[in-house]
């Protein structure tokens, strides 16, 4: 089944849903009968959950990379998820960047060599973290990253 949700679907998702996006990968797994139970997440959500001893959470820009997030409503796109025949409970809670979601527990602290109780925030992607850490004024700066790929990032206020 080809996924179509109208010519403006990409405006809600912030991207065109394409092969390689988490959404279509999960749909393929569902169609092949190999979709595991649990929560769909990336390595950053996994590490965050393990450090803090919490259920996995994600952040809006990370969720948007799935192709199934409504960037305007800042929530999972229930219609797109249903259209792909995916269980709604497959997706983690979305928390804003820099939100403290827990603290490093004693066992995790011992494993990674940091002290217990260090705050753990919602995970942030590498490009987003690079932007935050590299620009002096997020509203008047752009960030260019050139390596094996290339990205240009600029801050956009939610009302824009």
Short mmCIF file of C-alpha atoms in Angstrom, two decimals:
data_model
loop_
_atom_site.label_atom_id
_atom_site.label_comp_id
_atom_site.label_asym_id
_atom_site.label_seq_id
_atom_site.Cartn_x
_atom_site.Cartn_y
_atom_site.Cartn_z
CA UNK A 1 0.00 0.00 0.00
CA UNK A 2 1.38 3.39 -0.96
CA UNK A 3 0.88 5.94 1.79
CA UNK A 4 -0.88 9.10 0.68
CA UNK A 5 -2.53 11.60 2.96
CA UNK A 6 -2.99 14.51 0.61
CA UNK A 7 -0.73 16.91 -1.25
CA UNK A 8 0.00 18.96 1.88
CA UNK A 9 0.83 16.05 4.19
CA UNK A 10 4.51 17.03 4.15
CA UNK A 11 3.61 20.41 5.66
CA UNK A 12 2.30 18.67 8.79
CA UNK A 13 5.25 16.29 8.95
CA UNK A 14 7.89 18.89 8.08
CA UNK A 15 9.25 16.48 5.45
CA UNK A 16 8.15 14.12 2.72
CA UNK A 17 7.65 10.59 4.06
CA UNK A 18 10.21 8.47 2.24
CA UNK A 19 12.01 5.16 2.40
CA UNK A 20 14.36 5.23 5.36
CA UNK A 21 12.09 7.26 7.59
CA UNK A 22 11.05 5.43 10.75
CA UNK A 23 7.38 5.62 9.75
CA UNK A 24 7.74 3.67 6.53
CA UNK A 25 10.21 1.24 8.07
CA UNK A 26 7.70 0.44 10.82
CA UNK A 27 4.93 0.11 8.23
CA UNK A 28 7.05 -2.35 6.24
CA UNK A 29 7.75 -4.34 9.41
CA UNK A 30 4.01 -4.38 10.16
CA UNK A 31 3.21 -5.61 6.63
CA UNK A 32 5.86 -8.34 6.89
CA UNK A 33 4.61 -9.46 10.31
CA UNK A 34 7.89 -8.64 12.05
CA UNK A 35 6.89 -5.52 13.98
CA UNK A 36 8.07 -6.06 17.56
CA UNK A 37 6.12 -4.92 20.59
CA UNK A 38 7.44 -2.08 22.69
CA UNK A 39 8.36 1.49 21.81
CA UNK A 40 9.81 2.68 18.51
CA UNK A 41 12.91 4.71 19.28
CA UNK A 42 16.39 5.65 18.18
CA UNK A 43 19.65 5.20 20.05
CA UNK A 44 19.36 8.61 21.73
CA UNK A 45 15.95 7.80 23.22
CA UNK A 46 17.28 4.41 24.34
CA UNK A 47 20.29 5.94 26.11
CA UNK A 48 18.17 8.63 27.75
CA UNK A 49 15.72 6.03 29.08
CA UNK A 50 18.51 3.76 30.37
CA UNK A 51 20.41 6.60 32.07
CA UNK A 52 17.32 7.90 33.84
CA UNK A 53 15.54 4.57 34.36
CA UNK A 54 12.40 5.89 32.64
CA UNK A 55 10.10 4.94 29.79
CA UNK A 56 11.52 6.28 26.51
CA UNK A 57 10.74 9.88 25.58
CA UNK A 58 11.64 11.86 22.50
CA UNK A 59 11.85 15.50 21.50
CA UNK A 60 9.87 17.23 18.69
CA UNK A 61 12.70 17.52 16.16
CA UNK A 62 13.66 13.89 16.75
CA UNK A 63 10.04 12.78 16.42
CA UNK A 64 9.76 14.77 13.18
CA UNK A 65 12.53 12.65 11.67
CA UNK A 66 10.07 9.73 11.71
CA UNK A 67 7.83 11.40 9.14
CA UNK A 68 4.85 10.75 11.44
CA UNK A 69 4.96 13.81 13.66
CA UNK A 70 2.75 16.87 13.21
CA UNK A 71 5.27 19.69 13.58
CA UNK A 72 2.53 22.32 13.95
CA UNK A 73 0.45 20.53 16.60
CA UNK A 74 3.69 19.20 18.19
CA UNK A 75 2.21 15.74 18.60
CA UNK A 76 2.25 12.42 16.80
CA UNK A 77 0.11 12.51 13.64
CA UNK A 78 -2.64 10.06 14.64
CA UNK A 79 -4.18 10.01 11.14
CA UNK A 80 -0.88 9.12 9.47
CA UNK A 81 -0.12 6.47 12.09
CA UNK A 82 -3.57 4.93 11.61
CA UNK A 83 -3.23 5.07 7.81
CA UNK A 84 -0.01 3.07 8.07
CA UNK A 85 -1.79 0.52 10.31
CA UNK A 86 0.63 1.14 13.17
CA UNK A 87 -0.36 0.92 16.84
CA UNK A 88 -0.53 4.40 18.41
CA UNK A 89 1.14 3.08 21.56
CA UNK A 90 4.29 2.32 19.57
CA UNK A 91 5.48 5.92 19.80
CA UNK A 92 7.16 7.53 22.82
CA UNK A 93 5.95 10.54 24.73
CA UNK A 94 7.21 13.81 23.25
CA UNK A 95 8.89 16.28 25.61
CA UNK A 96 10.43 19.62 24.72
CA UNK A 97 14.20 19.91 24.40
CA UNK A 98 16.01 20.79 27.64
CA UNK A 99 13.15 19.36 29.72
CA UNK A 100 14.58 17.35 32.58
CA UNK A 101 13.00 13.91 32.22
CA UNK A 102 14.85 12.19 35.07
CA UNK A 103 18.17 11.82 36.85
CA UNK A 104 21.00 9.37 36.36
CA UNK A 105 20.35 6.37 38.58
CA UNK A 106 23.04 4.67 40.68
CA UNK A 107 23.41 1.60 38.45
CA UNK A 108 23.69 3.66 35.26
CA UNK A 109 26.10 6.05 36.97
CA UNK A 110 28.38 3.16 37.93
CA UNK A 111 28.30 1.76 34.38
CA UNK A 112 29.17 5.03 32.64
CA UNK A 113 31.36 6.65 35.28
CA UNK A 114 29.32 9.72 36.21
CA UNK A 115 27.79 10.63 39.51
CA UNK A 116 24.22 9.63 40.33
CA UNK A 117 21.59 12.34 40.25
CA UNK A 118 22.90 14.24 37.22
CA UNK A 119 19.85 15.63 35.36
CA UNK A 120 18.90 13.87 32.12
CA UNK A 121 17.04 15.92 29.52
CA UNK A 122 14.90 14.93 26.58
CA UNK A 123 17.24 13.66 23.85
CA UNK A 124 18.38 16.04 21.15
CA UNK A 125 19.71 15.10 17.70
CA UNK A 126 23.30 15.80 16.73
CA UNK A 127 22.50 18.56 14.25
CA UNK A 128 20.16 20.28 16.70
CA UNK A 129 22.73 20.01 19.50
CA UNK A 130 25.41 21.36 17.15
CA UNK A 131 23.23 24.39 16.45
CA UNK A 132 22.55 25.07 20.13
CA UNK A 133 26.22 24.68 21.04
CA UNK A 134 27.67 26.67 18.15
CA UNK A 135 25.67 29.86 17.68
CA UNK A 136 25.94 32.91 19.89
CA UNK A 137 22.44 34.21 19.14
CA UNK A 138 19.98 31.57 17.91
CA UNK A 139 17.57 34.16 16.51
CA UNK A 140 20.20 35.94 14.38
CA UNK A 141 22.54 33.10 13.44
CA UNK A 142 22.66 30.17 11.09
CA UNK A 143 24.73 27.02 11.52
CA UNK A 144 26.49 25.32 8.61
CA UNK A 145 27.75 21.78 9.16
CA UNK A 146 29.79 20.18 6.37
CA UNK A 147 31.13 16.68 6.76
CA UNK A 148 30.00 13.44 5.17
CA UNK A 149 26.74 15.31 4.65
CA UNK A 150 25.88 18.97 4.86
CA UNK A 151 23.15 20.81 6.74
CA UNK A 152 22.24 24.43 7.27
CA UNK A 153 20.20 25.16 10.40
CA UNK A 154 18.35 28.29 11.48
CA UNK A 155 16.00 28.93 14.37
CA UNK A 156 12.34 29.38 13.48
CA UNK A 157 9.97 30.65 16.12
CA UNK A 158 6.92 28.39 16.57
CA UNK A 159 4.66 31.25 15.42
CA UNK A 160 6.52 31.72 12.12
#
